[in-house]
Amino acid sequence: MTETTDKMRKALLRIRVVQGDLTQEDSDAIVNAANESLLGGGGVDGAIHRTAGPELLAECRTLNGCPTGAAKSTGGYRLKAKWVIHTVGPVWRGGSQGEEELLASAYRSSLQEAVRLGARTLAFPAISTGVYGYPKEAAARTAVRTVLYFLSSLEGETLDEVRLVCFSADSAEVHKRALDELGDRLQ
Ligand code: ADP
């Protein structure tokens, strides 16, 4: 077994797919699938702001937005999580507008920000798969692959667990399958 494969197998054990409500997660940080304004929206973004309270929007106003594929963090306020990492996934425009790289970048930027903050546990929603219309299977494959590569490349810093929190049973199933497929390839 190569050293890289070994690192990837170990990293795989630190990724969990769960079905649930991201706003109730007690990870150190949760990721918000925001829009470029960072001034609130529908879906998971609206739910996070409702749970965190108005102080979250007040801090977001100081951030001057966020480009697609990047990430910026705030406090978690009334959430159980200490931090919210706001990232912006791509709007699906058919797949030839760099969507895959932008989605991978949203995951990577969020992971980098979590490490920078010192978070040991991090929870993601299925970025871009709601109103942004990214096909669920393709998004899940990019999500699990990007998280796995990132975790396997960490050296000193540690993220103990990355949770992919899926709102629906269907989304959880799709992510579990993508994770299993990745695991099979490491056998
Ligand atoms: P985007 O604009 O990036 O598509 P959405 O919020 O519309 O963001 O959807 C992203 C994903 O988050 C969707 O799969 C949606 O079902 C899911 N979602 C919505 N609310 C929650 C929640 N409270 N917890 C976890 N996931 C959620």
PDB file of N, CA and C in Angstrom, residues 76-158:
ATOM      1  N   GLY A  76     -20.730  32.197  15.991  1.00  0.00           N
ATOM      2  CA  GLY A  76     -21.939  31.377  15.836  1.00  0.00           C
ATOM      3  C   GLY A  76     -23.144  31.913  16.610  1.00  0.00           C
ATOM      4  N   TYR A  77     -22.900  32.884  17.500  1.00  0.00           N
ATOM      5  CA  TYR A  77     -23.983  33.504  18.296  1.00  0.00           C
ATOM      6  C   TYR A  77     -24.869  32.456  18.968  1.00  0.00           C
ATOM      7  N   ARG A  78     -26.163  32.390  18.667  1.00  0.00           N
ATOM      8  CA  ARG A  78     -27.024  31.461  19.421  1.00  0.00           C
ATOM      9  C   ARG A  78     -26.980  30.012  18.918  1.00  0.00           C
ATOM     10  N   LEU A  79     -26.153  29.763  17.911  1.00  0.00           N
ATOM     11  CA  LEU A  79     -25.971  28.373  17.456  1.00  0.00           C
ATOM     12  C   LEU A  79     -25.120  27.618  18.474  1.00  0.00           C
ATOM     13  N   LYS A  80     -25.172  26.290  18.408  1.00  0.00           N
ATOM     14  CA  LYS A  80     -24.274  25.508  19.264  1.00  0.00           C
ATOM     15  C   LYS A  80     -22.830  25.635  18.769  1.00  0.00           C
ATOM     16  N   ALA A  81     -22.678  25.805  17.476  1.00  0.00           N
ATOM     17  CA  ALA A  81     -21.338  25.932  16.884  1.00  0.00           C
ATOM     18  C   ALA A  81     -20.719  27.265  17.282  1.00  0.00           C
ATOM     19  N   LYS A  82     -19.399  27.250  17.477  1.00  0.00           N
ATOM     20  CA  LYS A  82     -18.693  28.472  17.861  1.00  0.00           C
ATOM     21  C   LYS A  82     -18.520  29.413  16.664  1.00  0.00           C
ATOM     22  N   TRP A  83     -18.366  28.822  15.481  1.00  0.00           N
ATOM     23  CA  TRP A  83     -18.146  29.628  14.278  1.00  0.00           C
ATOM     24  C   TRP A  83     -19.085  29.210  13.149  1.00  0.00           C
ATOM     25  N   VAL A  84     -19.392  30.182  12.299  1.00  0.00           N
ATOM     26  CA  VAL A  84     -20.047  29.882  11.023  1.00  0.00           C
ATOM     27  C   VAL A  84     -19.062  30.259   9.923  1.00  0.00           C
ATOM     28  N   ILE A  85     -18.804  29.318   9.044  1.00  0.00           N
ATOM     29  CA  ILE A  85     -17.943  29.592   7.890  1.00  0.00           C
ATOM     30  C   ILE A  85     -18.864  29.749   6.690  1.00  0.00           C
ATOM     31  N   HIS A  86     -18.906  30.962   6.156  1.00  0.00           N
ATOM     32  CA  HIS A  86     -19.821  31.264   5.056  1.00  0.00           C
ATOM     33  C   HIS A  86     -19.080  31.036   3.749  1.00  0.00           C
ATOM     34  N   THR A  87     -19.616  30.170   2.930  1.00  0.00           N
ATOM     35  CA  THR A  87     -19.004  29.968   1.616  1.00  0.00           C
ATOM     36  C   THR A  87     -20.079  30.126   0.556  1.00  0.00           C
ATOM     37  N   VAL A  88     -19.635  30.328  -0.674  1.00  0.00           N
ATOM     38  CA  VAL A  88     -20.580  30.520  -1.772  1.00  0.00           C
ATOM     39  C   VAL A  88     -20.284  29.487  -2.842  1.00  0.00           C
ATOM     40  N   GLY A  89     -21.238  28.584  -3.045  1.00  0.00           N
ATOM     41  CA  GLY A  89     -21.104  27.584  -4.100  1.00  0.00           C
ATOM     42  C   GLY A  89     -21.570  28.175  -5.425  1.00  0.00           C
ATOM     43  N   PRO A  90     -21.266  27.501  -6.520  1.00  0.00           N
ATOM     44  CA  PRO A  90     -21.682  28.005  -7.833  1.00  0.00           C
ATOM     45  C   PRO A  90     -23.157  27.734  -8.121  1.00  0.00           C
ATOM     46  N   VAL A  91     -23.757  28.620  -8.898  1.00  0.00           N
ATOM     47  CA  VAL A  91     -25.074  28.351  -9.474  1.00  0.00           C
ATOM     48  C   VAL A  91     -24.826  27.395 -10.640  1.00  0.00           C
ATOM     49  N   TRP A  92     -25.626  26.330 -10.732  1.00  0.00           N
ATOM     50  CA  TRP A  92     -25.472  25.362 -11.838  1.00  0.00           C
ATOM     51  C   TRP A  92     -25.953  25.991 -13.142  1.00  0.00           C
ATOM     52  N   ARG A  93     -25.052  26.052 -14.139  1.00  0.00           N
ATOM     53  CA  ARG A  93     -25.418  26.628 -15.433  1.00  0.00           C
ATOM     54  C   ARG A  93     -25.162  25.626 -16.557  1.00  0.00           C
ATOM     55  N   GLY A  94     -25.328  24.332 -16.232  1.00  0.00           N
ATOM     56  CA  GLY A  94     -25.172  23.313 -17.266  1.00  0.00           C
ATOM     57  C   GLY A  94     -23.875  22.535 -17.161  1.00  0.00           C
ATOM     58  N   GLY A  95     -22.922  23.013 -16.377  1.00  0.00           N
ATOM     59  CA  GLY A  95     -21.718  22.237 -16.109  1.00  0.00           C
ATOM     60  C   GLY A  95     -20.468  22.678 -16.847  1.00  0.00           C
ATOM     61  N   SER A  96     -20.612  23.597 -17.791  1.00  0.00           N
ATOM     62  CA  SER A  96     -19.423  24.000 -18.556  1.00  0.00           C
ATOM     63  C   SER A  96     -18.910  25.384 -18.145  1.00  0.00           C
ATOM     64  N   GLN A  97     -19.406  25.874 -17.018  1.00  0.00           N
ATOM     65  CA  GLN A  97     -18.997  27.218 -16.559  1.00  0.00           C
ATOM     66  C   GLN A  97     -18.088  27.129 -15.319  1.00  0.00           C
ATOM     67  N   GLY A  98     -17.309  26.053 -15.247  1.00  0.00           N
ATOM     68  CA  GLY A  98     -16.380  25.908 -14.121  1.00  0.00           C
ATOM     69  C   GLY A  98     -17.048  25.521 -12.815  1.00  0.00           C
ATOM     70  N   GLU A  99     -18.286  24.997 -12.905  1.00  0.00           N
ATOM     71  CA  GLU A  99     -19.035  24.708 -11.669  1.00  0.00           C
ATOM     72  C   GLU A  99     -18.316  23.712 -10.765  1.00  0.00           C
ATOM     73  N   GLU A 100     -17.734  22.657 -11.371  1.00  0.00           N
ATOM     74  CA  GLU A 100     -17.115  21.623 -10.542  1.00  0.00           C
ATOM     75  C   GLU A 100     -15.942  22.192  -9.745  1.00  0.00           C
ATOM     76  N   GLU A 101     -15.087  22.968 -10.420  1.00  0.00           N
ATOM     77  CA  GLU A 101     -13.930  23.535  -9.727  1.00  0.00           C
ATOM     78  C   GLU A 101     -14.376  24.542  -8.662  1.00  0.00           C
ATOM     79  N   LEU A 102     -15.423  25.302  -8.975  1.00  0.00           N
ATOM     80  CA  LEU A 102     -15.912  26.284  -7.996  1.00  0.00           C
ATOM     81  C   LEU A 102     -16.516  25.594  -6.771  1.00  0.00           C
ATOM     82  N   LEU A 103     -17.211  24.485  -7.004  1.00  0.00           N
ATOM     83  CA  LEU A 103     -17.784  23.756  -5.871  1.00  0.00           C
ATOM     84  C   LEU A 103     -16.665  23.162  -5.011  1.00  0.00           C
ATOM     85  N   ALA A 104     -15.665  22.567  -5.675  1.00  0.00           N
ATOM     86  CA  ALA A 104     -14.518  22.020  -4.933  1.00  0.00           C
ATOM     87  C   ALA A 104     -13.837  23.139  -4.147  1.00  0.00           C
ATOM     88  N   SER A 105     -13.721  24.299  -4.765  1.00  0.00           N
ATOM     89  CA  SER A 105     -13.075  25.433  -4.118  1.00  0.00           C
ATOM     90  C   SER A 105     -13.864  25.903  -2.890  1.00  0.00           C
ATOM     91  N   ALA A 106     -15.194  25.874  -2.975  1.00  0.00           N
ATOM     92  CA  ALA A 106     -16.022  26.257  -1.813  1.00  0.00           C
ATOM     93  C   ALA A 106     -15.759  25.302  -0.647  1.00  0.00           C
ATOM     94  N   TYR A 107     -15.673  24.001  -0.941  1.00  0.00           N
ATOM     95  CA  TYR A 107     -15.373  23.032   0.127  1.00  0.00           C
ATOM     96  C   TYR A 107     -13.959  23.252   0.675  1.00  0.00           C
ATOM     97  N   ARG A 108     -12.980  23.396  -0.242  1.00  0.00           N
ATOM     98  CA  ARG A 108     -11.581  23.558   0.186  1.00  0.00           C
ATOM     99  C   ARG A 108     -11.389  24.828   1.009  1.00  0.00           C
ATOM    100  N   SER A 109     -11.944  25.933   0.537  1.00  0.00           N
ATOM    101  CA  SER A 109     -11.790  27.211   1.256  1.00  0.00           C
ATOM    102  C   SER A 109     -12.388  27.113   2.654  1.00  0.00           C
ATOM    103  N   SER A 110     -13.509  26.419   2.782  1.00  0.00           N
ATOM    104  CA  SER A 110     -14.159  26.264   4.092  1.00  0.00           C
ATOM    105  C   SER A 110     -13.285  25.418   5.017  1.00  0.00           C
ATOM    106  N   LEU A 111     -12.715  24.357   4.472  1.00  0.00           N
ATOM    107  CA  LEU A 111     -11.844  23.487   5.269  1.00  0.00           C
ATOM    108  C   LEU A 111     -10.606  24.259   5.726  1.00  0.00           C
ATOM    109  N   GLN A 112     -10.022  25.051   4.819  1.00  0.00           N
ATOM    110  CA  GLN A 112      -8.849  25.855   5.170  1.00  0.00           C
ATOM    111  C   GLN A 112      -9.192  26.839   6.276  1.00  0.00           C
ATOM    112  N   GLU A 113     -10.355  27.457   6.165  1.00  0.00           N
ATOM    113  CA  GLU A 113     -10.773  28.429   7.179  1.00  0.00           C
ATOM    114  C   GLU A 113     -10.987  27.727   8.532  1.00  0.00           C
ATOM    115  N   ALA A 114     -11.548  26.536   8.503  1.00  0.00           N
ATOM    116  CA  ALA A 114     -11.754  25.779   9.748  1.00  0.00           C
ATOM    117  C   ALA A 114     -10.418  25.492  10.429  1.00  0.00           C
ATOM    118  N   VAL A 115      -9.433  25.090   9.647  1.00  0.00           N
ATOM    119  CA  VAL A 115      -8.105  24.810  10.205  1.00  0.00           C
ATOM    120  C   VAL A 115      -7.494  26.096  10.756  1.00  0.00           C
ATOM    121  N   ARG A 116      -7.653  27.176  10.019  1.00  0.00           N
ATOM    122  CA  ARG A 116      -7.110  28.474  10.467  1.00  0.00           C
ATOM    123  C   ARG A 116      -7.722  28.891  11.817  1.00  0.00           C
ATOM    124  N   LEU A 117      -9.021  28.615  11.977  1.00  0.00           N
ATOM    125  CA  LEU A 117      -9.708  28.985  13.219  1.00  0.00           C
ATOM    126  C   LEU A 117      -9.333  28.067  14.381  1.00  0.00           C
ATOM    127  N   GLY A 118      -8.861  26.885  14.056  1.00  0.00           N
ATOM    128  CA  GLY A 118      -8.562  25.895  15.097  1.00  0.00           C
ATOM    129  C   GLY A 118      -9.741  24.990  15.411  1.00  0.00           C
ATOM    130  N   ALA A 119     -10.715  24.912  14.514  1.00  0.00           N
ATOM    131  CA  ALA A 119     -11.867  24.016  14.715  1.00  0.00           C
ATOM    132  C   ALA A 119     -11.397  22.563  14.592  1.00  0.00           C
ATOM    133  N   ARG A 120     -11.897  21.700  15.475  1.00  0.00           N
ATOM    134  CA  ARG A 120     -11.558  20.275  15.385  1.00  0.00           C
ATOM    135  C   ARG A 120     -12.648  19.488  14.681  1.00  0.00           C
ATOM    136  N   THR A 121     -13.850  20.034  14.706  1.00  0.00           N
ATOM    137  CA  THR A 121     -14.972  19.361  14.046  1.00  0.00           C
ATOM    138  C   THR A 121     -15.710  20.387  13.195  1.00  0.00           C
ATOM    139  N   LEU A 122     -16.182  19.929  12.037  1.00  0.00           N
ATOM    140  CA  LEU A 122     -16.781  20.840  11.062  1.00  0.00           C
ATOM    141  C   LEU A 122     -17.957  20.130  10.404  1.00  0.00           C
ATOM    142  N   ALA A 123     -19.048  20.876  10.183  1.00  0.00           N
ATOM    143  CA  ALA A 123     -20.215  20.275   9.522  1.00  0.00           C
ATOM    144  C   ALA A 123     -20.616  21.090   8.302  1.00  0.00           C
ATOM    145  N   PHE A 124     -20.835  20.392   7.201  1.00  0.00           N
ATOM    146  CA  PHE A 124     -21.211  21.017   5.921  1.00  0.00           C
ATOM    147  C   PHE A 124     -22.656  20.686   5.552  1.00  0.00           C
ATOM    148  N   PRO A 125     -23.338  21.598   4.882  1.00  0.00           N
ATOM    149  CA  PRO A 125     -24.571  21.215   4.173  1.00  0.00           C
ATOM    150  C   PRO A 125     -24.157  20.772   2.761  1.00  0.00           C
ATOM    151  N   ALA A 126     -25.112  20.302   1.979  1.00  0.00           N
ATOM    152  CA  ALA A 126     -24.813  19.920   0.583  1.00  0.00           C
ATOM    153  C   ALA A 126     -24.859  21.190  -0.271  1.00  0.00           C
ATOM    154  N   ILE A 127     -23.701  21.855  -0.316  1.00  0.00           N
ATOM    155  CA  ILE A 127     -23.580  23.166  -0.968  1.00  0.00           C
ATOM    156  C   ILE A 127     -24.060  23.112  -2.432  1.00  0.00           C
ATOM    157  N   SER A 128     -24.801  24.120  -2.809  1.00  0.00           N
ATOM    158  CA  SER A 128     -25.290  24.330  -4.193  1.00  0.00           C
ATOM    159  C   SER A 128     -26.400  23.387  -4.650  1.00  0.00           C
ATOM    160  N   THR A 129     -26.804  22.428  -3.811  1.00  0.00           N
ATOM    161  CA  THR A 129     -27.792  21.445  -4.300  1.00  0.00           C
ATOM    162  C   THR A 129     -29.241  21.854  -4.055  1.00  0.00           C
ATOM    163  N   GLY A 130     -29.446  23.057  -3.490  1.00  0.00           N
ATOM    164  CA  GLY A 130     -30.803  23.559  -3.286  1.00  0.00           C
ATOM    165  C   GLY A 130     -31.179  24.488  -4.424  1.00  0.00           C
ATOM    166  N   VAL A 131     -31.419  25.750  -4.106  1.00  0.00           N
ATOM    167  CA  VAL A 131     -31.848  26.703  -5.153  1.00  0.00           C
ATOM    168  C   VAL A 131     -30.786  26.901  -6.230  1.00  0.00           C
ATOM    169  N   TYR A 132     -29.524  26.620  -5.940  1.00  0.00           N
ATOM    170  CA  TYR A 132     -28.475  26.778  -6.955  1.00  0.00           C
ATOM    171  C   TYR A 132     -28.459  25.639  -7.982  1.00  0.00           C
ATOM    172  N   GLY A 133     -29.254  24.593  -7.733  1.00  0.00           N
ATOM    173  CA  GLY A 133     -29.564  23.610  -8.779  1.00  0.00           C
ATOM    174  C   GLY A 133     -28.477  22.651  -9.223  1.00  0.00           C
ATOM    175  N   TYR A 134     -27.422  22.486  -8.439  1.00  0.00           N
ATOM    176  CA  TYR A 134     -26.332  21.565  -8.833  1.00  0.00           C
ATOM    177  C   TYR A 134     -26.855  20.131  -8.740  1.00  0.00           C
ATOM    178  N   PRO A 135     -26.648  19.298  -9.750  1.00  0.00           N
ATOM    179  CA  PRO A 135     -27.135  17.908  -9.679  1.00  0.00           C
ATOM    180  C   PRO A 135     -26.563  17.184  -8.454  1.00  0.00           C
ATOM    181  N   LYS A 136     -27.444  16.512  -7.721  1.00  0.00           N
ATOM    182  CA  LYS A 136     -27.071  15.985  -6.402  1.00  0.00           C
ATOM    183  C   LYS A 136     -25.940  14.958  -6.421  1.00  0.00           C
ATOM    184  N   GLU A 137     -25.996  14.022  -7.391  1.00  0.00           N
ATOM    185  CA  GLU A 137     -24.962  12.973  -7.412  1.00  0.00           C
ATOM    186  C   GLU A 137     -23.589  13.586  -7.688  1.00  0.00           C
ATOM    187  N   ALA A 138     -23.548  14.459  -8.682  1.00  0.00           N
ATOM    188  CA  ALA A 138     -22.273  15.077  -9.061  1.00  0.00           C
ATOM    189  C   ALA A 138     -21.745  15.938  -7.913  1.00  0.00           C
ATOM    190  N   ALA A 139     -22.625  16.669  -7.262  1.00  0.00           N
ATOM    191  CA  ALA A 139     -22.204  17.520  -6.141  1.00  0.00           C
ATOM    192  C   ALA A 139     -21.663  16.659  -4.998  1.00  0.00           C
ATOM    193  N   ALA A 140     -22.332  15.532  -4.734  1.00  0.00           N
ATOM    194  CA  ALA A 140     -21.895  14.653  -3.638  1.00  0.00           C
ATOM    195  C   ALA A 140     -20.514  14.068  -3.934  1.00  0.00           C
ATOM    196  N   ARG A 141     -20.271  13.686  -5.185  1.00  0.00           N
ATOM    197  CA  ARG A 141     -18.952  13.131  -5.538  1.00  0.00           C
ATOM    198  C   ARG A 141     -17.865  14.173  -5.325  1.00  0.00           C
ATOM    199  N   THR A 142     -18.127  15.392  -5.769  1.00  0.00           N
ATOM    200  CA  THR A 142     -17.130  16.466  -5.598  1.00  0.00           C
ATOM    201  C   THR A 142     -16.928  16.765  -4.120  1.00  0.00           C
ATOM    202  N   ALA A 143     -18.011  16.774  -3.354  1.00  0.00           N
ATOM    203  CA  ALA A 143     -17.912  17.066  -1.920  1.00  0.00           C
ATOM    204  C   ALA A 143     -17.024  16.034  -1.219  1.00  0.00           C
ATOM    205  N   VAL A 144     -17.330  14.757  -1.389  1.00  0.00           N
ATOM    206  CA  VAL A 144     -16.576  13.739  -0.639  1.00  0.00           C
ATOM    207  C   VAL A 144     -15.121  13.674  -1.107  1.00  0.00           C
ATOM    208  N   ARG A 145     -14.905  13.818  -2.411  1.00  0.00           N
ATOM    209  CA  ARG A 145     -13.535  13.760  -2.929  1.00  0.00           C
ATOM    210  C   ARG A 145     -12.703  14.931  -2.394  1.00  0.00           C
ATOM    211  N   THR A 146     -13.279  16.114  -2.405  1.00  0.00           N
ATOM    212  CA  THR A 146     -12.533  17.298  -1.964  1.00  0.00           C
ATOM    213  C   THR A 146     -12.224  17.217  -0.474  1.00  0.00           C
ATOM    214  N   VAL A 147     -13.201  16.795   0.319  1.00  0.00           N
ATOM    215  CA  VAL A 147     -12.970  16.677   1.762  1.00  0.00           C
ATOM    216  C   VAL A 147     -11.901  15.617   2.030  1.00  0.00           C
ATOM    217  N   LEU A 148     -12.005  14.483   1.330  1.00  0.00           N
ATOM    218  CA  LEU A 148     -11.029  13.409   1.536  1.00  0.00           C
ATOM    219  C   LEU A 148      -9.609  13.864   1.187  1.00  0.00           C
ATOM    220  N   TYR A 149      -9.428  14.491   0.032  1.00  0.00           N
ATOM    221  CA  TYR A 149      -8.087  14.947  -0.367  1.00  0.00           C
ATOM    222  C   TYR A 149      -7.546  15.945   0.642  1.00  0.00           C
ATOM    223  N   PHE A 150      -8.415  16.837   1.084  1.00  0.00           N
ATOM    224  CA  PHE A 150      -7.958  17.853   2.035  1.00  0.00           C
ATOM    225  C   PHE A 150      -7.512  17.198   3.342  1.00  0.00           C
ATOM    226  N   LEU A 151      -8.350  16.321   3.894  1.00  0.00           N
ATOM    227  CA  LEU A 151      -8.008  15.687   5.175  1.00  0.00           C
ATOM    228  C   LEU A 151      -6.737  14.856   5.057  1.00  0.00           C
ATOM    229  N   SER A 152      -6.565  14.183   3.920  1.00  0.00           N
ATOM    230  CA  SER A 152      -5.389  13.318   3.783  1.00  0.00           C
ATOM    231  C   SER A 152      -4.115  14.137   3.578  1.00  0.00           C
ATOM    232  N   SER A 153      -4.256  15.421   3.234  1.00  0.00           N
ATOM    233  CA  SER A 153      -3.056  16.236   3.013  1.00  0.00           C
ATOM    234  C   SER A 153      -2.693  17.079   4.230  1.00  0.00           C
ATOM    235  N   LEU A 154      -3.507  17.023   5.294  1.00  0.00           N
ATOM    236  CA  LEU A 154      -3.178  17.788   6.502  1.00  0.00           C
ATOM    237  C   LEU A 154      -1.933  17.201   7.144  1.00  0.00           C
ATOM    238  N   GLU A 155      -1.069  18.073   7.636  1.00  0.00           N
ATOM    239  CA  GLU A 155       0.153  17.569   8.280  1.00  0.00           C
ATOM    240  C   GLU A 155       0.057  17.725   9.795  1.00  0.00           C
ATOM    241  N   GLY A 156       0.471  18.874  10.325  1.00  0.00           N
ATOM    242  CA  GLY A 156       0.429  19.062  11.775  1.00  0.00           C
ATOM    243  C   GLY A 156      -0.978  19.324  12.278  1.00  0.00           C
ATOM    244  N   GLU A 157      -1.688  20.210  11.558  1.00  0.00           N
ATOM    245  CA  GLU A 157      -3.019  20.623  12.020  1.00  0.00           C
ATOM    246  C   GLU A 157      -3.988  19.459  11.887  1.00  0.00           C
ATOM    247  N   THR A 158      -5.015  19.487  12.715  1.00  0.00           N
ATOM    248  CA  THR A 158      -5.946  18.365  12.663  1.00  0.00           C
ATOM    249  C   THR A 158      -7.392  18.809  12.607  1.00  0.00           C
TER     250      THR A 158
END
